[in-house]
Coordinates of C-alpha atoms in Angstrom, one line a residue:
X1 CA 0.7 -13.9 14.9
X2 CA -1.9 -12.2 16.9
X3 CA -5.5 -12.2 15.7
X4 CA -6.4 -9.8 12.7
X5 CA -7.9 -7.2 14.4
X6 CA -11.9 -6.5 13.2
X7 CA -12.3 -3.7 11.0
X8 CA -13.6 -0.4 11.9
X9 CA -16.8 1.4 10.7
X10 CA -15.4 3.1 7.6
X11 CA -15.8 2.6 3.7
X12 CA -12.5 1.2 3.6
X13 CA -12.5 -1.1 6.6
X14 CA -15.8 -2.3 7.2
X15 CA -18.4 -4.6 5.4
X16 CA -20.7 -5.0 7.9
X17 CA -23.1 -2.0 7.5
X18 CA -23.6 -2.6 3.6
X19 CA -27.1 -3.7 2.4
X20 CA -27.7 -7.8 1.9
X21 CA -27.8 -7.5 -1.5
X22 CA -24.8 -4.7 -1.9
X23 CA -22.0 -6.3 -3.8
X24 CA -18.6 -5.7 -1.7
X25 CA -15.5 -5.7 -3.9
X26 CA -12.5 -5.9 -1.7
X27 CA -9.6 -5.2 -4.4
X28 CA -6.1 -6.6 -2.8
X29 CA -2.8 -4.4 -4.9
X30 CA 0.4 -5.2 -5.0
X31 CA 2.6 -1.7 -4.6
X32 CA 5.5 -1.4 -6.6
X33 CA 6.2 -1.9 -10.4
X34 CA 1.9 -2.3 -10.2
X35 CA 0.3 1.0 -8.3
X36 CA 3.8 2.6 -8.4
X37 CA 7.4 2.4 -10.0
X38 CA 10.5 2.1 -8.9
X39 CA 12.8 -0.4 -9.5
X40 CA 11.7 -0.4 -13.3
X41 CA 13.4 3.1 -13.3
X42 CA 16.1 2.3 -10.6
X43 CA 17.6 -1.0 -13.2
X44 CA 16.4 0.6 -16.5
X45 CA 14.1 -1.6 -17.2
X46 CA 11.1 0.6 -17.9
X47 CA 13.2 2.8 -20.4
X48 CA 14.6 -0.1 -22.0
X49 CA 10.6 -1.4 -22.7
X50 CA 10.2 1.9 -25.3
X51 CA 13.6 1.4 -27.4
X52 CA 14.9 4.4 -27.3
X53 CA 12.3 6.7 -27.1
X54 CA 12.8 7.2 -22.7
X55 CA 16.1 8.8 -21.4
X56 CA 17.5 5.5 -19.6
X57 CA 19.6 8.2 -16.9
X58 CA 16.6 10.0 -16.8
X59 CA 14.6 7.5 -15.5
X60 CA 17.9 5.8 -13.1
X61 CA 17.9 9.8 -11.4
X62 CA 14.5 10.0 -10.8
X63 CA 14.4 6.3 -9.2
X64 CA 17.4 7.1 -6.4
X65 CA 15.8 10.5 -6.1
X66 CA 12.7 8.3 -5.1
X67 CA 15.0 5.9 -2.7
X68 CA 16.5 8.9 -0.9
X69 CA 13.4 10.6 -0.3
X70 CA 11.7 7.3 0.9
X71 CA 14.5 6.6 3.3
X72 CA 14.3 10.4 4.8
X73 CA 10.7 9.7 5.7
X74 CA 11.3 6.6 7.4
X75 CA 14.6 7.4 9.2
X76 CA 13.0 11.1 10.2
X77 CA 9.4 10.4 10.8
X78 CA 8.9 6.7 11.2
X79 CA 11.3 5.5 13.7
X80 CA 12.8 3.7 11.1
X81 CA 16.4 3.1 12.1
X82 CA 15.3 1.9 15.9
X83 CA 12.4 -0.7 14.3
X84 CA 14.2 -1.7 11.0
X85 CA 14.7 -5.3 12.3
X86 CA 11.5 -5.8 13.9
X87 CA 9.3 -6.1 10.9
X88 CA 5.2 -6.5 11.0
X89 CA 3.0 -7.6 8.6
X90 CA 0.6 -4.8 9.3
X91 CA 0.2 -1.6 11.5
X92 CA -1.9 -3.5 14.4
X93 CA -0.4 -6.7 14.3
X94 CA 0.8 -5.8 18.2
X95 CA -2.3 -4.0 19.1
X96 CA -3.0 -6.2 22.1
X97 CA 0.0 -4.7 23.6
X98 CA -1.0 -1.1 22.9
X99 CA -2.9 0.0 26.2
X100 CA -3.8 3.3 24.7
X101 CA -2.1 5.6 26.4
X102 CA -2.3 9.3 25.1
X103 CA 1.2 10.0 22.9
X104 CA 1.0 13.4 22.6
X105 CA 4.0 14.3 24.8
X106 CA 5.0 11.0 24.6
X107 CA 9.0 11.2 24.6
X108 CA 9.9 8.1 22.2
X109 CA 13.8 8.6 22.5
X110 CA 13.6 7.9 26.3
X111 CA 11.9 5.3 26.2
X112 CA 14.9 2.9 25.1
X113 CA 13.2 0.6 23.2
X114 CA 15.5 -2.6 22.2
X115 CA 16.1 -6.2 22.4
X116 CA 14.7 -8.6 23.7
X117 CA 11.7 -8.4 22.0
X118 CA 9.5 -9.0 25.2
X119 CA 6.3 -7.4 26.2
X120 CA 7.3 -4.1 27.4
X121 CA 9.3 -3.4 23.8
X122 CA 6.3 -5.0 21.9
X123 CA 4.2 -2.5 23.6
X124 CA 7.2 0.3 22.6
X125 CA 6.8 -0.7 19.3
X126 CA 3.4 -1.3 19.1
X127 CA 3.0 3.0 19.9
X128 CA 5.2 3.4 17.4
X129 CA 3.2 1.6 15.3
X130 CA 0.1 3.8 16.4
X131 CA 2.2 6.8 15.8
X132 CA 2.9 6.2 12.5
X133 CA -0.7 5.5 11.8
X134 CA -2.0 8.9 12.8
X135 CA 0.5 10.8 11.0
X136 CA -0.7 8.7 7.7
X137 CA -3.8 9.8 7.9
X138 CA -2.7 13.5 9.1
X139 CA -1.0 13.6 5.5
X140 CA 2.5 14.7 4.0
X141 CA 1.7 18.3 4.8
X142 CA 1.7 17.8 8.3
X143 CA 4.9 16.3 8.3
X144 CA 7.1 17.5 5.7
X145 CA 8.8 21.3 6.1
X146 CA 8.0 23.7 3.0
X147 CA 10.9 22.9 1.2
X148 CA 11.0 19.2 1.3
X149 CA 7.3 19.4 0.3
X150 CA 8.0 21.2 -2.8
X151 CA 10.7 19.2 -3.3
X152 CA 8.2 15.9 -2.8
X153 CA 5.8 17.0 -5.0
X154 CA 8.1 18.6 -7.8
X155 CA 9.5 14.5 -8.0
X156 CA 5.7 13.1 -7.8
X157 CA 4.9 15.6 -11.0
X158 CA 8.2 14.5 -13.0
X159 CA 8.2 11.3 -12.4
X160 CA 4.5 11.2 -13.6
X161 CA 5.5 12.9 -17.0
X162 CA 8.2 10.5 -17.3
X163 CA 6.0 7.2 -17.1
X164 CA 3.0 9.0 -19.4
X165 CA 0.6 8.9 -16.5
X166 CA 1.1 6.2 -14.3
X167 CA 0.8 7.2 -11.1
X168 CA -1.9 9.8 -11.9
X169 CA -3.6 6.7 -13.8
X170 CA -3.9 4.0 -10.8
X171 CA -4.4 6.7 -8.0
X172 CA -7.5 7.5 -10.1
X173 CA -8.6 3.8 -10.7
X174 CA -8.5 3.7 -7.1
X175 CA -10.8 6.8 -6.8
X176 CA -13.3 5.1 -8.8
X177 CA -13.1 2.0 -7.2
X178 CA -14.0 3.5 -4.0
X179 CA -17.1 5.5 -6.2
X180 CA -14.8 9.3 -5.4
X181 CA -14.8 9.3 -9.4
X182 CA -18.4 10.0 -11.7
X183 CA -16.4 7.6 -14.0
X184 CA -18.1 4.5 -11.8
X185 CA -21.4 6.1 -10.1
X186 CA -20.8 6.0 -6.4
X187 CA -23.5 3.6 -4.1
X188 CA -22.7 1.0 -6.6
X189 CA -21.2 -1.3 -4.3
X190 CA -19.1 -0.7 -1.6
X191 CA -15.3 -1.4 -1.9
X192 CA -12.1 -1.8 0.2
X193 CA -8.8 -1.5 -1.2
X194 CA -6.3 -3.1 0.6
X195 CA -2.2 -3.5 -0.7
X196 CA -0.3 -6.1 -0.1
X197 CA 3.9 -5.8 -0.7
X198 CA 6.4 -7.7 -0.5
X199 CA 8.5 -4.8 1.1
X200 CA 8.6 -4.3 4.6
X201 CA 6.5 -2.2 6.5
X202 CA 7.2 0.8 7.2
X203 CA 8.9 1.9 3.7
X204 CA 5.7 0.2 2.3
X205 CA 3.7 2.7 4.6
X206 CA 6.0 5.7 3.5
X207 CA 5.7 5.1 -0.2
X208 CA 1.8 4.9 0.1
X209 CA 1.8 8.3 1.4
X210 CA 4.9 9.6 -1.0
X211 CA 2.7 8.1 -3.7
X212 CA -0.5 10.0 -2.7
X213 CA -2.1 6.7 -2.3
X214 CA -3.2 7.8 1.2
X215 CA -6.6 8.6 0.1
X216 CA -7.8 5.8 -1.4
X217 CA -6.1 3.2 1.0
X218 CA -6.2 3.3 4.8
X219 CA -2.8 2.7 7.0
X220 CA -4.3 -0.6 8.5
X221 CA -5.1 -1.9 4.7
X222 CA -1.4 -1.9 4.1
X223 CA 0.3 -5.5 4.8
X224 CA 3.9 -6.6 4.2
X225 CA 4.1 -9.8 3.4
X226 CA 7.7 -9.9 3.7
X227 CA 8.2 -12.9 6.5
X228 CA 4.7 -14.1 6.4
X229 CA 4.3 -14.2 2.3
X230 CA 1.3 -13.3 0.7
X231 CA -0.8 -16.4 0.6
X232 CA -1.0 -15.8 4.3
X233 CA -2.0 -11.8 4.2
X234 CA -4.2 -12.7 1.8
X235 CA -5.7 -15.3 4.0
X236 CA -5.9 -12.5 6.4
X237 CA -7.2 -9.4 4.2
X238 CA -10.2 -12.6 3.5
X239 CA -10.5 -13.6 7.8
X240 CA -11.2 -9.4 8.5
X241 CA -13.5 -8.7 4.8
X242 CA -14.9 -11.8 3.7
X243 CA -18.7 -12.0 4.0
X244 CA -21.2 -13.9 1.5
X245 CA -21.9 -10.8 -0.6
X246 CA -18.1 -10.2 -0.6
X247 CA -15.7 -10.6 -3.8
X248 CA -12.2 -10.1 -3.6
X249 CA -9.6 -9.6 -6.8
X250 CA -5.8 -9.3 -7.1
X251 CA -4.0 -7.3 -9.9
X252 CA -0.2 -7.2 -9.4
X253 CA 2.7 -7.6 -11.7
X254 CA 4.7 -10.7 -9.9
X255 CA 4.2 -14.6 -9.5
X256 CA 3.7 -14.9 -5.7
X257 CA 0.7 -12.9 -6.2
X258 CA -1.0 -14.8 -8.7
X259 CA -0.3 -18.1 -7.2
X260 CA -1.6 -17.0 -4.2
X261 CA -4.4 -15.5 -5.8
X262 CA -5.1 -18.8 -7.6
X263 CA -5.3 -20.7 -4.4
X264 CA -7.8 -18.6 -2.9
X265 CA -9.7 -19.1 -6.5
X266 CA -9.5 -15.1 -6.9
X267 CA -9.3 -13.4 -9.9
X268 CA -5.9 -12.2 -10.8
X269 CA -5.2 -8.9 -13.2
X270 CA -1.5 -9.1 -14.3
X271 CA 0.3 -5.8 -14.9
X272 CA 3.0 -5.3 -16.7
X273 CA 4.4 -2.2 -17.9
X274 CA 5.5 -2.7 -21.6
X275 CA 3.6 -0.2 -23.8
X276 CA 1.7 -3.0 -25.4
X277 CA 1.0 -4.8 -22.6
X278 CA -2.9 -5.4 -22.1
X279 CA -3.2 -4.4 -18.5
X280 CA -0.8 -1.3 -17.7
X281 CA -1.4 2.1 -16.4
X282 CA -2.6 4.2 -18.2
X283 CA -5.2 2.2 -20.1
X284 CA -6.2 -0.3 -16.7
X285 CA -9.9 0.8 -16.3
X286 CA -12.5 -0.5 -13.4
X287 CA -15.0 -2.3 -15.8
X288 CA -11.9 -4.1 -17.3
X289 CA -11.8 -5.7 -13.6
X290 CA -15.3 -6.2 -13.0
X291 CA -15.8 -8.0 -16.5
X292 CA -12.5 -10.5 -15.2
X293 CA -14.3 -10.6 -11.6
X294 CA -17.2 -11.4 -13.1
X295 CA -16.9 -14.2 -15.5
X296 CA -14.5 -16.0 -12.7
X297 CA -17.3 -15.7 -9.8
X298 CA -20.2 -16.4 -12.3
X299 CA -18.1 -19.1 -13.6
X300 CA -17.6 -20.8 -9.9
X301 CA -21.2 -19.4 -8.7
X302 CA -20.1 -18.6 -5.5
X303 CA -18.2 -16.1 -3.6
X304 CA -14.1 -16.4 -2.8

């Protein structure tokens, strides 16, 4: 794998401008069934967790409404049927191939990228890559027609009532982690969030944006760690932040990301979406984190 590249000079990528003694939280999410839900709806699973009181079909409608629309993004937008089976951890990972060149009238159905995977299709997919990027951060309403966009955000609302506020819930806790939100004062500390999935890429980086989690999480924060697991993208995420006044937490819902978490000697927030269940969304708040990130990093007396 090439070398991660550096981060740029934003609030999300970059730790280098922050004051010496400026605390840097670099907060690493897992996407689904933690920041978002899906297969909890698709296998019934989240219905099942409130005996009775959630319409099981309901919730099964609303997750394969959520599949197809994921899928039209990605086939339709994202090149997704002509890069399916070339999978990278992260939007840059071929940047060294990418020699810039202005895609504006770029014609990507000429340019017959396919097998072998050599230098000339890495650098094919490598615009692709770059193409997807930009229209992440142009937004869904650059991309999607009226109707799909009503459609899109008529889902986002009903699914939202279904799960009592989850997505609504984390997309804010992201807010305030980044100080958007008067609910944690912004200058505080700077902050990155990053998202690491087990999913592959590009579906990852369509149900960011599908999500509305586009705001609060750049395109290049977004790593699949579907070959490469996520020990190693959290070993990168550390490589591109890490610093000495830097402090990195995971919160996901799954086993790979606490053991990874563990060998890094990060905290680790475990999410789990019974109604009880100490960390879920809504009810997850920022100081709940920092009082966990806290008494770890106290506890070792140095940074991860």
């Amino acid at each position: 794998m090439e070398e991660v590249v550096s981060a740029s000079a934003n609030s999300q990528n970059s730790t280098g401008d922050a004051a010496a003694d400026q605390p840097i939280n670099v907060y690493v999410w897992d996407l689904d069934e933690t920041l978002i839900l899906l297969k909890s709806l698709l296998d019934g699973s989240f219905a099942g967790h409130f005996e009775g009181l959630k319409d099981h079909e309901k919730g099964t409608e609303i997750g394969k409404r959520w599949e197809n629309i994921i899928l039209e993004l990605c086939d339709e937008h994202f090149f997704y049927e002509e890069i399916e089976n070339y999978n990278q951890p992260y939007l840059s990972a071929l940047h060294q191939y990418d020699d810039g060149k202005d895609l504006t009238k770029y014609d990507f159905e000429a340019d017959c990228f396919s097998s072998p995977f050599d230098d000339v299709n890495k650098r094919k997919l490598a615009y692709r890559h770059r193409a997807i990027g930009d229209k992440y951060e142009k937004g869904l309403q650059k991309i999607l027609d009226h109707r799909m966009f009503k459609v899109w955000s008529d889902l986002y609302s009903s699914t939202d009532k279904y799960t009592d506020g989850w997505l609504s819930s984390a997309h804010k806790l992201l807010e305030e982690a980044l100080g958007k939100s008067t609910a944690e004062p912004a200058g505080k500390s700077s902050t990155i969030n990053c998202i690491v999935t087990s999913g592959s890429l590009v579906p990852s980086i369509a149900k960011c944006l599908l999500y509305r989690l586009d705001d609060v999480v750049s395109s290049d924060n977004v790593y699949s760690s579907w070959e490469a697991g996520k020990l190693q993208c959290f070993k990168w995420i550390k490589e591109r932040h890490g610093g000495p006044n830097v402090r990195f937490c995971a919160v996901g819902d799954g086993p790979e990301e606490r053991s990874a978490a563990s060998i890094m000697k990060w905290p680790f927030v475990k999410i789990e979406i019974r109604p009880d269940a100490p960390h879920r969304f809504p009810g997850l708040s920022l100081s709940t984190i920092h009082g966990i990130m806290d008494a770890v990093y106290q506890s070792s007396g140095k940074d991860g």
